[in-house]
XYZ file of C-alpha atoms in Angstrom:
150
model
C 1.715 23.455 40.716
C 4.517 21.292 41.885
C 7.680 21.033 39.821
C 6.982 17.335 39.191
C 3.566 18.126 37.674
C 5.051 20.826 35.414
C 7.690 18.379 34.142
C 4.966 15.801 33.526
C 2.896 18.276 31.526
C 5.947 19.374 29.505
C 6.810 15.750 28.777
C 3.220 15.077 27.700
C 3.256 17.990 25.228
C 6.700 17.009 23.909
C 5.434 13.487 23.251
C 2.293 14.873 21.607
C 4.382 17.183 19.405
C 6.612 14.267 18.362
C 3.513 12.203 17.579
C 1.822 14.975 15.590
C 4.940 15.761 13.574
C 5.564 12.202 12.462
C 5.157 11.786 8.728
C 2.249 9.368 8.792
C 0.086 11.638 10.973
C 0.655 14.584 8.645
C -0.044 12.381 5.626
C -3.298 11.274 7.217
C -4.311 14.884 7.929
C -3.640 15.867 4.317
C -5.620 12.831 3.164
C -8.613 13.798 5.301
C -8.606 17.364 3.947
C -8.272 16.192 0.345
C -10.954 13.565 0.966
C -13.360 16.246 2.177
C -12.728 18.334 -0.929
C -13.080 15.241 -3.114
C -16.418 14.427 -1.459
C -17.714 17.908 -2.286
C -16.699 17.416 -5.929
C -18.392 14.013 -6.117
C -21.568 15.341 -4.461
C -21.699 18.140 -7.013
C -21.113 15.673 -9.852
C -23.959 13.449 -8.679
C -26.419 16.186 -7.708
C -25.731 18.626 -10.551
C -24.808 16.377 -13.494
C -25.667 12.685 -13.051
C -29.071 12.947 -11.367
C -30.385 15.608 -13.781
C -29.119 13.452 -16.679
C -30.949 10.425 -15.289
C -34.016 12.596 -14.788
C -33.777 13.754 -18.403
C -33.757 10.187 -19.742
C -36.295 8.693 -17.334
C -38.396 11.796 -16.624
C -37.727 11.392 -12.907
C -35.938 13.418 -10.270
C -34.505 11.112 -7.605
C -33.942 13.840 -5.057
C -37.699 14.258 -4.536
C -38.583 10.544 -4.565
C -39.835 9.302 -1.245
C -42.460 7.347 0.605
C -44.951 9.177 2.795
C -45.874 7.342 5.970
C -48.259 9.544 7.844
C -46.566 12.891 8.305
C -43.094 11.420 7.732
C -41.375 11.202 4.349
C -38.735 8.511 3.844
C -36.271 9.981 1.329
C -35.506 7.120 -1.017
C -34.180 9.595 -3.579
C -31.547 10.840 -1.137
C -30.560 7.246 -0.475
C -30.223 6.590 -4.218
C -28.031 9.711 -4.482
C -25.856 8.403 -1.636
C -25.488 5.031 -3.389
C -24.461 6.769 -6.618
C -21.954 8.889 -4.648
C -20.508 5.770 -3.047
C -20.161 3.925 -6.355
C -18.404 6.868 -7.984
C -16.017 7.335 -5.041
C -15.269 3.601 -4.931
C -14.611 3.528 -8.685
C -12.335 6.591 -8.598
C -10.397 5.192 -5.620
C -10.025 1.878 -7.447
C -8.616 3.645 -10.521
C -6.263 5.817 -8.439
C -4.919 2.882 -6.411
C -4.517 0.751 -9.535
C -2.592 3.592 -11.222
C -0.336 4.128 -8.208
C 0.404 0.402 -7.983
C 1.249 0.320 -11.696
C 3.621 3.270 -11.293
C 5.518 1.591 -8.490
C 8.254 -0.455 -10.024
C 8.203 -4.036 -9.021
C 11.419 -5.083 -7.329
C 13.778 -6.820 -9.682
C 14.024 -10.525 -9.183
C 17.205 -11.454 -7.387
C 19.922 -12.581 -9.735
C 20.628 -16.272 -9.801
C 23.558 -17.068 -7.556
C 26.791 -17.571 -9.424
C 28.177 -21.064 -9.628
C 30.832 -21.589 -6.974
C 34.435 -21.403 -8.159
C 35.961 -22.940 -5.043
C 35.324 -25.822 -2.683
C 36.783 -27.022 0.618
C 39.185 -29.955 0.745
C 37.535 -32.623 2.941
C 40.937 -33.606 4.399
C 42.666 -30.332 5.304
C 39.714 -27.922 5.057
C 41.647 -25.585 2.726
C 39.822 -23.670 0.020
C 40.732 -25.033 -3.409
C 39.571 -24.667 -7.012
C 36.328 -26.415 -7.872
C 38.169 -28.173 -10.736
C 40.952 -29.546 -8.523
C 41.485 -33.321 -8.593
C 44.158 -33.162 -5.882
C 44.467 -30.713 -2.993
C 47.500 -28.453 -3.559
C 47.913 -28.052 0.210
C 47.796 -31.618 1.530
C 48.156 -33.442 -1.834
C 45.205 -35.712 -1.017
C 43.405 -37.209 -3.982
C 39.828 -35.927 -4.014
C 37.025 -38.436 -4.427
C 34.568 -38.393 -7.301
C 37.069 -37.814 -10.088
C 38.266 -40.377 -12.630
C 41.898 -41.460 -12.665
C 44.117 -39.283 -14.828
C 47.164 -40.989 -16.241
C 50.028 -38.627 -17.051
């Protein structure tokens, strides 16, 4: 192989390594693995606990329910099991997300800005006290204040 091709391949694998080692990719991989384990738990819950309990109360076993069309059996019971699985997973995810959102502290509301203590003289553009009636720099009388007799 030419040196240019080798450099291209090395660059490709370096970019792939950087991509794979980013935090969000690893988080996603962990989520997929945990999701697979969680699915196995939910399937066991539905197949080993919920469906037999429903069968106990209604004298029916959903896993064997189906419609025979000729030599083909349409497994309605399996579909019902899948719906129950979905509802349980959706409910558990809802509870987990709601709990995580509740644990995250809401950002504090920004504090109200403090009232200004200074203003700019309209005549000389110097910064002066907000209570000033006359500018101490240019001695101009500021508008909007009543006459003060000393």
